[in-house]
CSV table of C-alpha atoms and ligand atoms in Angstrom, one decimal:
chain,number,residue,atom,x,y,z
U,882,UNK,CA,-11.6,-63.3,5.3
U,883,UNK,CA,-13.7,-66.1,4.0
U,884,UNK,CA,-15.1,-64.2,1.1
U,885,UNK,CA,-11.7,-63.4,-0.3
U,886,UNK,CA,-10.4,-66.5,-2.0
U,887,UNK,CA,-6.7,-67.3,-1.7
U,888,UNK,CA,-4.7,-69.2,-4.3
U,889,UNK,CA,-1.2,-69.3,-3.0
U,890,UNK,CA,1.8,-69.0,-5.4
U,891,UNK,CA,3.6,-72.3,-6.1
U,892,UNK,CA,7.0,-70.7,-5.7
U,893,UNK,CA,8.1,-67.5,-3.9
U,894,UNK,CA,10.5,-65.0,-5.2
U,895,UNK,CA,13.6,-64.2,-3.3
U,896,UNK,CA,13.3,-60.9,-1.3
U,897,UNK,CA,15.3,-58.1,-2.8
U,898,UNK,CA,18.2,-56.3,-1.2
U,899,UNK,CA,16.7,-53.5,0.7
U,900,UNK,CA,19.4,-51.1,-0.2
U,901,UNK,CA,18.5,-51.0,-3.9
U,902,UNK,CA,14.7,-51.1,-4.0
U,903,UNK,CA,14.1,-47.9,-5.9
U,904,UNK,CA,10.4,-47.2,-6.7
U,905,UNK,CA,7.8,-49.5,-8.3
U,906,UNK,CA,10.1,-52.0,-10.1
U,907,UNK,CA,9.8,-55.0,-7.9
U,908,UNK,CA,6.4,-56.7,-7.2
U,909,UNK,CA,5.4,-59.3,-4.6
U,910,UNK,CA,4.3,-62.9,-5.0
U,911,UNK,CA,0.5,-62.2,-5.0
U,912,UNK,CA,-2.0,-59.7,-6.3
U,913,UNK,CA,-5.7,-59.1,-5.5
U,914,UNK,CA,-8.4,-59.2,-8.1
U,915,UNK,CA,-12.2,-58.6,-8.1
U,916,UNK,CA,-14.6,-58.2,-11.0
U,917,UNK,CA,-17.8,-56.3,-11.7
U,918,UNK,CA,-20.6,-57.1,-14.0
U,919,UNK,CA,-24.2,-55.8,-14.1
U,920,UNK,CA,-25.8,-59.0,-12.7
U,921,UNK,CA,-23.4,-59.7,-9.8
U,922,UNK,CA,-22.0,-56.3,-8.9
U,923,UNK,CA,-18.5,-56.5,-7.4
U,924,UNK,CA,-17.7,-60.1,-6.8
U,925,UNK,CA,-15.0,-62.7,-7.0
U,926,UNK,CA,-12.4,-61.1,-4.7
U,927,UNK,CA,-9.3,-63.3,-4.8
U,928,UNK,CA,-5.7,-63.2,-3.9
U,929,UNK,CA,-3.8,-65.0,-6.6
U,930,UNK,CA,-0.2,-65.4,-7.8
U,931,UNK,CA,1.2,-62.1,-9.3
U,932,UNK,CA,1.1,-62.2,-13.1
U,933,UNK,CA,-0.1,-60.5,-16.3
U,934,UNK,CA,-3.7,-59.7,-16.8
U,935,UNK,CA,-5.6,-61.1,-19.8
U,936,UNK,CA,-7.5,-58.3,-21.5
U,937,UNK,CA,-9.4,-58.2,-24.8
U,938,UNK,CA,-7.7,-55.7,-27.1
U,939,UNK,CA,-11.1,-54.0,-27.4
U,940,UNK,CA,-11.3,-53.5,-23.6
U,941,UNK,CA,-12.7,-50.0,-23.0
U,942,UNK,CA,-9.8,-48.9,-20.7
U,943,UNK,CA,-7.3,-49.3,-23.6
U,944,UNK,CA,-9.3,-46.9,-25.8
U,945,UNK,CA,-11.2,-44.4,-23.7
U,946,UNK,CA,-9.1,-44.4,-20.5
U,947,UNK,CA,-11.8,-45.3,-18.1
U,948,UNK,CA,-9.4,-45.9,-15.3
U,949,UNK,CA,-8.3,-44.6,-11.9
U,950,UNK,CA,-5.8,-45.7,-9.3
U,951,UNK,CA,-4.7,-45.1,-5.7
U,952,UNK,CA,-1.3,-44.8,-4.0
U,953,UNK,CA,-0.9,-46.0,-0.4
U,954,UNK,CA,2.0,-47.2,1.7
U,955,UNK,CA,2.3,-49.8,4.5
U,956,UNK,CA,5.1,-49.2,7.0
U,957,UNK,CA,7.0,-51.5,9.3
U,958,UNK,CA,7.6,-49.9,12.7
U,959,UNK,CA,10.7,-50.4,14.8
U,960,UNK,CA,8.6,-53.0,16.8
U,961,UNK,CA,8.3,-55.1,13.6
U,962,UNK,CA,4.5,-54.4,13.2
U,963,UNK,CA,3.1,-53.4,9.9
U,964,UNK,CA,0.7,-50.5,9.7
U,965,UNK,CA,-1.4,-48.6,7.2
U,966,UNK,CA,-1.8,-44.8,7.4
U,967,UNK,CA,-5.2,-43.2,6.9
U,968,UNK,CA,-6.0,-45.8,4.2
U,969,UNK,CA,-9.8,-45.4,4.7
U,970,UNK,CA,-9.4,-42.0,3.1
U,971,UNK,CA,-7.8,-43.6,0.0
U,972,UNK,CA,-10.7,-46.0,-0.2
U,973,UNK,CA,-13.3,-43.2,0.1
U,974,UNK,CA,-11.4,-41.2,-2.5
U,975,UNK,CA,-11.4,-44.1,-5.0
U,976,UNK,CA,-15.2,-44.6,-4.6
U,977,UNK,CA,-15.8,-40.8,-5.2
U,978,UNK,CA,-13.4,-40.9,-8.2
U,979,UNK,CA,-15.0,-44.0,-9.7
U,980,UNK,CA,-18.4,-42.2,-9.7
U,981,UNK,CA,-16.9,-39.3,-11.7
U,982,UNK,CA,-15.6,-41.9,-14.3
U,983,UNK,CA,-19.0,-43.8,-14.4
U,984,UNK,CA,-17.3,-46.8,-12.8
U,985,UNK,CA,-19.4,-48.6,-10.2
U,986,UNK,CA,-17.7,-47.7,-6.8
U,987,UNK,CA,-16.4,-50.3,-4.5
U,988,UNK,CA,-17.7,-50.1,-0.9
U,989,UNK,CA,-14.8,-48.3,0.9
U,990,UNK,CA,-15.0,-50.6,3.9
U,991,UNK,CA,-14.7,-53.7,1.6
U,992,UNK,CA,-11.8,-52.1,-0.3
U,993,UNK,CA,-10.0,-51.5,3.0
U,994,UNK,CA,-10.6,-55.1,4.0
U,995,UNK,CA,-9.2,-56.4,0.6
U,996,UNK,CA,-6.1,-54.3,0.9
U,997,UNK,CA,-5.5,-55.2,4.5
U,998,UNK,CA,-5.9,-58.9,3.7
U,999,UNK,CA,-3.4,-58.7,0.8
U,1000,UNK,CA,-0.8,-56.9,2.9
U,1001,UNK,CA,-1.3,-59.5,5.6
U,1002,UNK,CA,-0.6,-62.3,3.1
U,1003,UNK,CA,2.5,-60.4,1.8
U,1004,UNK,CA,3.7,-59.0,5.1
U,1005,UNK,CA,7.2,-60.5,4.8
U,1006,UNK,CA,7.6,-58.2,1.8
U,1007,UNK,CA,7.3,-55.0,3.9
U,1008,UNK,CA,10.9,-53.9,4.1
U,1009,UNK,CA,12.7,-53.1,7.4
U,1010,UNK,CA,15.4,-50.6,6.4
U,1011,UNK,CA,14.7,-47.0,7.5
U,1012,UNK,CA,12.5,-45.0,5.2
U,1013,UNK,CA,11.4,-48.0,3.2
U,1014,UNK,CA,7.8,-49.1,2.7
U,1015,UNK,CA,5.5,-51.4,0.9
U,1016,UNK,CA,3.8,-49.4,-1.8
U,1017,UNK,CA,0.2,-50.4,-2.6
U,1018,UNK,CA,-1.3,-49.7,-6.0
U,1019,UNK,CA,-5.1,-50.3,-6.3
U,1020,UNK,CA,-6.4,-49.8,-9.8
U,1021,UNK,CA,-9.9,-49.9,-11.4
U,1022,UNK,CA,-10.2,-50.6,-15.2
U,1023,UNK,CA,-13.0,-50.9,-17.7
U,1024,UNK,CA,-12.7,-54.4,-19.3
U,1025,UNK,CA,-15.7,-54.7,-21.6
U,1026,UNK,CA,-14.7,-55.5,-25.2
U,1027,UNK,CA,-16.7,-52.8,-26.9
U,1028,UNK,CA,-15.6,-49.8,-29.0
U,1029,UNK,CA,-18.8,-47.7,-28.6
U,1030,UNK,CA,-18.4,-44.7,-26.5
U,1031,UNK,CA,-20.3,-45.2,-23.2
U,1032,UNK,CA,-19.5,-46.4,-19.7
U,1033,UNK,CA,-18.4,-50.0,-19.9
U,1034,UNK,CA,-20.5,-52.8,-18.4
U,1035,UNK,CA,-17.6,-54.8,-16.9
U,1036,UNK,CA,-14.7,-53.8,-14.7
U,1037,UNK,CA,-11.7,-55.3,-12.9
U,1038,UNK,CA,-10.2,-54.1,-9.6
U,1039,UNK,CA,-6.7,-55.1,-8.9
U,1040,UNK,CA,-4.1,-54.4,-6.3
U,1041,UNK,CA,-0.4,-54.9,-6.7
U,1042,UNK,CA,2.3,-54.4,-4.0
U,1043,UNK,CA,5.9,-53.1,-4.5
U,1044,UNK,CA,8.5,-52.8,-1.8
U,1045,UNK,CA,10.0,-49.3,-2.2
U,1046,UNK,CA,13.2,-47.7,-1.0
U,1047,UNK,CA,13.6,-44.6,1.1
U,1048,UNK,CA,12.5,-41.6,-1.0
U,1049,UNK,CA,15.3,-39.5,0.4
U,1050,UNK,CA,18.1,-42.0,0.5
U,1051,UNK,CA,20.6,-39.3,0.0
U,1052,UNK,CA,19.0,-36.8,2.4
U,1053,UNK,CA,16.4,-34.2,1.5
U,1054,UNK,CA,17.6,-31.8,-1.2
U,1055,UNK,CA,15.1,-29.1,-2.1
U,1056,UNK,CA,14.2,-29.0,-5.8
U,1057,UNK,CA,14.0,-26.3,-8.5
U,1058,UNK,CA,10.5,-26.0,-10.1
U,1059,UNK,CA,9.4,-24.6,-13.4
U,1060,UNK,CA,6.1,-22.6,-13.2
U,1061,UNK,CA,4.3,-23.9,-16.3
U,1062,UNK,CA,2.6,-21.1,-18.2
U,1063,UNK,CA,1.8,-23.0,-21.4
U,1064,UNK,CA,0.5,-26.5,-20.7
U,1065,UNK,CA,-2.2,-27.3,-18.2
U,1066,UNK,CA,-2.8,-30.4,-16.1
U,1067,UNK,CA,-6.5,-30.2,-15.5
U,1068,UNK,CA,-9.4,-27.8,-15.9
U,1069,UNK,CA,-12.1,-27.2,-13.4
U,1070,UNK,CA,-15.0,-29.5,-14.2
U,1071,UNK,CA,-12.6,-32.1,-15.7
U,1072,UNK,CA,-10.8,-34.9,-14.0
U,1073,UNK,CA,-8.2,-33.0,-11.9
U,1074,UNK,CA,-9.9,-34.0,-8.7
U,1075,UNK,CA,-9.8,-37.7,-9.6
U,1076,UNK,CA,-6.7,-39.9,-9.4
U,1077,UNK,CA,-7.1,-40.9,-13.1
U,1078,UNK,CA,-4.2,-42.1,-15.2
U,1079,UNK,CA,-5.5,-39.6,-17.8
U,1080,UNK,CA,-4.2,-36.7,-15.7
U,1081,UNK,CA,-0.8,-38.2,-15.6
U,1082,UNK,CA,-0.8,-38.6,-19.4
U,1083,UNK,CA,-1.7,-34.9,-19.7
U,1084,UNK,CA,1.2,-34.0,-17.5
U,1085,UNK,CA,4.1,-35.9,-19.0
U,1086,UNK,CA,5.2,-33.5,-21.8
U,1087,UNK,CA,5.4,-30.5,-19.5
U,1088,UNK,CA,7.4,-32.6,-17.0
U,1089,UNK,CA,9.9,-33.7,-19.7
U,1090,UNK,CA,10.4,-30.2,-21.0
U,1091,UNK,CA,11.0,-28.9,-17.5
U,1092,UNK,CA,13.6,-31.6,-16.9
U,1093,UNK,CA,15.4,-30.7,-20.1
U,1094,UNK,CA,15.6,-27.1,-18.8
U,1095,UNK,CA,17.1,-28.4,-15.5
U,1096,UNK,CA,14.0,-28.4,-13.3
U,1097,UNK,CA,12.8,-31.3,-11.2
U,1098,UNK,CA,9.1,-30.8,-11.9
U,1099,UNK,CA,6.5,-28.2,-12.9
U,1100,UNK,CA,4.2,-26.1,-10.9
U,1101,UNK,CA,0.7,-26.1,-12.5
U,1102,UNK,CA,-1.3,-23.0,-13.0
U,1103,UNK,CA,-5.0,-22.8,-13.5
U,1104,UNK,CA,-6.3,-23.6,-17.0
U,1105,UNK,CA,-8.1,-20.3,-17.7
U,1106,UNK,CA,-6.0,-17.4,-16.4
U,1107,UNK,CA,-2.7,-19.2,-16.1
U,1108,UNK,CA,-2.2,-17.3,-12.9
U,1109,UNK,CA,-3.5,-19.3,-9.9
U,1110,UNK,CA,-1.3,-22.0,-8.4
U,1111,UNK,CA,-2.8,-25.5,-8.4
U,1112,UNK,CA,-0.4,-28.4,-7.7
U,1113,UNK,CA,3.3,-29.1,-8.0
U,1114,UNK,CA,4.1,-32.2,-10.2
U,1115,UNK,CA,1.9,-34.9,-8.8
U,1116,UNK,CA,1.8,-33.3,-5.3
U,1117,UNK,CA,-0.4,-30.8,-3.5
U,1118,UNK,CA,1.2,-27.4,-3.0
U,1119,UNK,CA,1.9,-25.4,0.1
U,1120,UNK,CA,3.5,-22.0,0.5
U,1121,UNK,CA,4.5,-20.1,3.6
U,1122,UNK,CA,4.2,-16.4,3.0
U,1123,UNK,CA,5.2,-14.4,6.0
U,1124,UNK,CA,3.4,-16.2,8.9
U,1125,UNK,CA,0.6,-17.6,6.8
U,1126,UNK,CA,0.6,-21.1,5.3
U,1127,UNK,CA,-1.4,-21.1,2.1
U,1128,UNK,CA,-2.6,-24.0,0.0
U,1129,UNK,CA,-4.9,-23.8,-3.0
U,1130,UNK,CA,-8.5,-24.7,-2.3
U,1131,UNK,CA,-10.1,-27.9,-3.6
U,1132,UNK,CA,-12.0,-26.4,-6.5
U,1133,UNK,CA,-12.5,-29.4,-8.8
U,1134,UNK,CA,-9.1,-29.3,-10.6
U,1135,UNK,CA,-7.0,-30.3,-7.5
U,1136,UNK,CA,-6.6,-33.7,-6.0
U,1137,UNK,CA,-7.8,-34.0,-2.3
U,1138,UNK,CA,-4.5,-35.5,-1.0
U,1139,UNK,CA,-4.4,-37.5,2.2
U,1140,UNK,CA,-1.0,-35.9,3.0
U,1141,UNK,CA,-2.5,-32.4,2.3
U,1142,UNK,CA,-5.2,-33.0,4.8
U,1143,UNK,CA,-2.6,-34.4,7.3
U,1144,UNK,CA,-0.4,-31.4,6.9
U,1145,UNK,CA,-3.3,-28.9,7.3
U,1146,UNK,CA,-4.4,-30.8,10.5
U,1147,UNK,CA,-1.0,-30.8,12.0
U,1148,UNK,CA,-0.2,-27.2,11.1
U,1149,UNK,CA,-3.5,-26.1,12.7
U,1150,UNK,CA,-2.8,-28.1,15.9
U,1151,UNK,CA,0.6,-26.4,16.1
U,1152,UNK,CA,-1.2,-23.0,16.0
U,1153,UNK,CA,0.0,-22.0,12.5
U,1154,UNK,CA,-2.4,-19.9,10.4
U,1155,UNK,CA,-3.4,-22.1,7.5
U,1156,UNK,CA,-5.5,-20.8,4.6
U,1157,UNK,CA,-7.1,-22.8,1.9
U,1158,UNK,CA,-7.4,-19.9,-0.6
U,1159,UNK,CA,-6.4,-19.1,-4.1
U,1160,UNK,CA,-2.8,-17.9,-4.5
U,1161,UNK,CA,-1.5,-16.3,-7.7
U,1162,UNK,CA,1.9,-16.0,-9.3
U,1163,UNK,CA,1.6,-12.2,-8.8
U,1164,UNK,CA,1.1,-12.6,-5.1
U,1165,UNK,CA,4.1,-14.9,-4.8
U,1166,UNK,CA,6.3,-12.6,-6.9
U,1167,UNK,CA,5.4,-9.7,-4.6
U,1168,UNK,CA,6.0,-11.8,-1.5
U,1169,UNK,CA,9.3,-12.8,-2.8
U,1170,UNK,CA,10.2,-9.2,-3.5
U,1171,UNK,CA,9.3,-8.3,0.1
U,1172,UNK,CA,11.5,-11.3,1.4
U,1173,UNK,CA,8.4,-13.1,2.7
U,1174,UNK,CA,8.4,-16.2,0.5
U,1175,UNK,CA,9.7,-18.4,3.3
U,1176,UNK,CA,8.8,-22.0,2.3
U,1177,UNK,CA,7.3,-23.8,-0.6
U,1178,UNK,CA,6.7,-27.6,-0.6
U,1179,UNK,CA,4.7,-30.4,-2.1
U,1180,UNK,CA,2.8,-33.1,-0.2
U,1181,UNK,CA,2.1,-36.6,-1.3
U,1182,UNK,CA,2.3,-40.2,-0.2
U,1183,UNK,CA,5.5,-41.0,-2.1
U,1184,UNK,CA,7.8,-38.2,-0.7
U,1185,UNK,CA,5.6,-37.0,2.2
U,1186,UNK,CA,7.1,-33.5,1.9
U,1187,UNK,CA,9.1,-32.2,-1.0
U,1188,UNK,CA,10.7,-28.9,-0.4
U,1189,UNK,CA,11.2,-26.4,-3.2
U,1190,UNK,CA,14.2,-24.1,-3.3
U,1191,UNK,CA,13.5,-22.1,-6.4
U,1192,UNK,CA,10.6,-21.3,-8.8
U,1193,UNK,CA,11.3,-20.2,-12.3
U,1194,UNK,CA,8.5,-18.1,-14.0
U,1195,UNK,CA,9.0,-16.6,-17.5
U,1196,UNK,CA,12.8,-16.6,-17.0
U,1197,UNK,CA,12.6,-14.9,-13.5
U,1198,UNK,CA,14.0,-16.9,-10.7
U,1199,UNK,CA,12.3,-16.8,-7.3
U,1200,UNK,CA,14.5,-18.2,-4.5
U,1201,UNK,CA,12.5,-19.6,-1.6
U,1202,UNK,CA,13.7,-18.6,1.9
U,1203,UNK,CA,17.4,-19.3,2.2
U,1204,UNK,CA,17.2,-22.2,-0.3
U,1205,UNK,CA,17.2,-24.8,2.4
U,1206,UNK,CA,14.4,-27.0,3.8
U,1207,UNK,CA,12.2,-24.7,5.9
U,1208,UNK,CA,11.3,-25.1,9.5
U,1209,UNK,CA,7.6,-26.1,9.0
U,1210,UNK,CA,8.5,-28.4,6.1
U,1211,UNK,CA,11.0,-30.2,8.3
U,1212,UNK,CA,8.7,-30.4,11.3
U,1213,UNK,CA,5.9,-31.8,9.1
U,1214,UNK,CA,8.2,-34.4,7.5
U,1215,UNK,CA,9.6,-35.5,10.9
U,1216,UNK,CA,6.1,-35.7,12.5
U,1217,UNK,CA,4.3,-37.5,9.7
U,1218,UNK,CA,7.1,-40.1,9.1
U,1219,UNK,CA,7.4,-40.4,12.9
U,1220,UNK,CA,3.7,-41.4,13.2
U,1221,UNK,CA,3.9,-43.7,10.2
U,1222,UNK,CA,6.8,-45.7,11.5
U,1223,UNK,CA,5.4,-45.8,15.1
U,1224,UNK,CA,8.1,-43.6,16.6
U,1225,UNK,CA,5.5,-41.0,17.7
U,1226,UNK,CA,2.2,-41.8,19.4
U,1227,UNK,CA,-0.8,-42.1,17.1
U,1228,UNK,CA,-3.1,-39.8,19.0
U,1229,UNK,CA,-5.4,-39.2,16.1
U,1230,UNK,CA,-6.4,-42.7,15.1
U,1231,UNK,CA,-4.5,-42.5,11.8
U,1232,UNK,CA,-2.8,-45.9,11.9
U,1233,UNK,CA,-4.3,-49.3,11.4
U,1234,UNK,CA,-2.4,-52.5,12.3
U,1235,UNK,CA,-2.4,-55.1,9.6
I,2420,LIG,C1,-1.8,-38.7,-5.5
I,2420,LIG,C2,-1.8,-37.2,-5.8
I,2420,LIG,C3,-1.5,-36.3,-4.8
I,2420,LIG,C4,-1.1,-36.6,-3.4
I,2420,LIG,O1,-2.2,-37.3,-2.7
I,2420,LIG,P1,-1.8,-38.1,-1.4
I,2420,LIG,O2,-3.1,-38.8,-1.0
I,2420,LIG,O3,-1.3,-37.2,-0.4
I,2420,LIG,O4,-0.8,-39.2,-1.8
I,2420,LIG,C5,-1.5,-34.9,-5.2
I,2420,LIG,N1,-1.8,-34.6,-6.5
I,2420,LIG,C6,-2.1,-35.4,-7.4
I,2420,LIG,C7,-2.4,-35.0,-8.8
I,2420,LIG,C8,-2.1,-36.8,-7.2
I,2420,LIG,O5,-2.3,-37.7,-8.1
């Protein structure tokens, strides 16, 4: 695109071994930058060699956390083509989240164009091994050097790319989850519905304490009654209780996940009863006692579906189903990844060739 300037890197890094990619450690040769100021609005979109940013130590993001990000993947199909999955939703979500943080939003169509162009430039970095992908991390930060508390007047948008390994390299192993009754991730009216780094900072301590106790992640309860299920780790939460699939409604403290929406859409197409309704720990304990807690799983771009085999609440252990990955979890995982890698037909217009 003529209005995205391209400054090629003088040297290219060797491509990593696809067997040991891990997550988010390796970055490609180029990154995308754009700037905002009051006079010019968003301007100066450019693809430049990957490298450190230069920030004033007084930059507002470093003090007051005016920041949000996105998480997207590009997939290489068996035909060698590179595709993005529902990325327009990520661009719309970033614009909505920016408004909540008093950051001037980027036009979602232009953001999609910038991402597509960067991935096109770096397409050799999209790995080929099964389950691998190119992770895309767009980020918006306040750069104005000013210590007064108000929305900044200058911002930078950047996008970096990282080839990532298969999330389930060793097969899908359902995880044990700690139901968190002390710490909260987000309160309604706060930033919970925004992909703000601040939410992640708020979540770290609970995650560390859960890990020390032998649990993979925490299940977050609401901030007021500590009773209503919200999210699991950094994923949206689904439960299959009897024949109903339940996911907590988007009430302002829960992120509107692209994978959540994809799962709801597919489940409804398959004729499953899906309810976006509040679900409490009491209801789940009773369902467990009746033998009707059949599946619990998280949804998110990184893992797609993360099955849960056990919930621990105040020392009480609730084993989910037979402790193995459930039937709907499996079908969702196979279908979503099948579409992403071009193995299943894209009948819903979810893919975009790069
Ligand atoms: C990113 C994120 C999700 C998952 O969203 P996807 O669009 O499906 O990747 C869920 N919860 C939180 C808190 C998140 O930050």
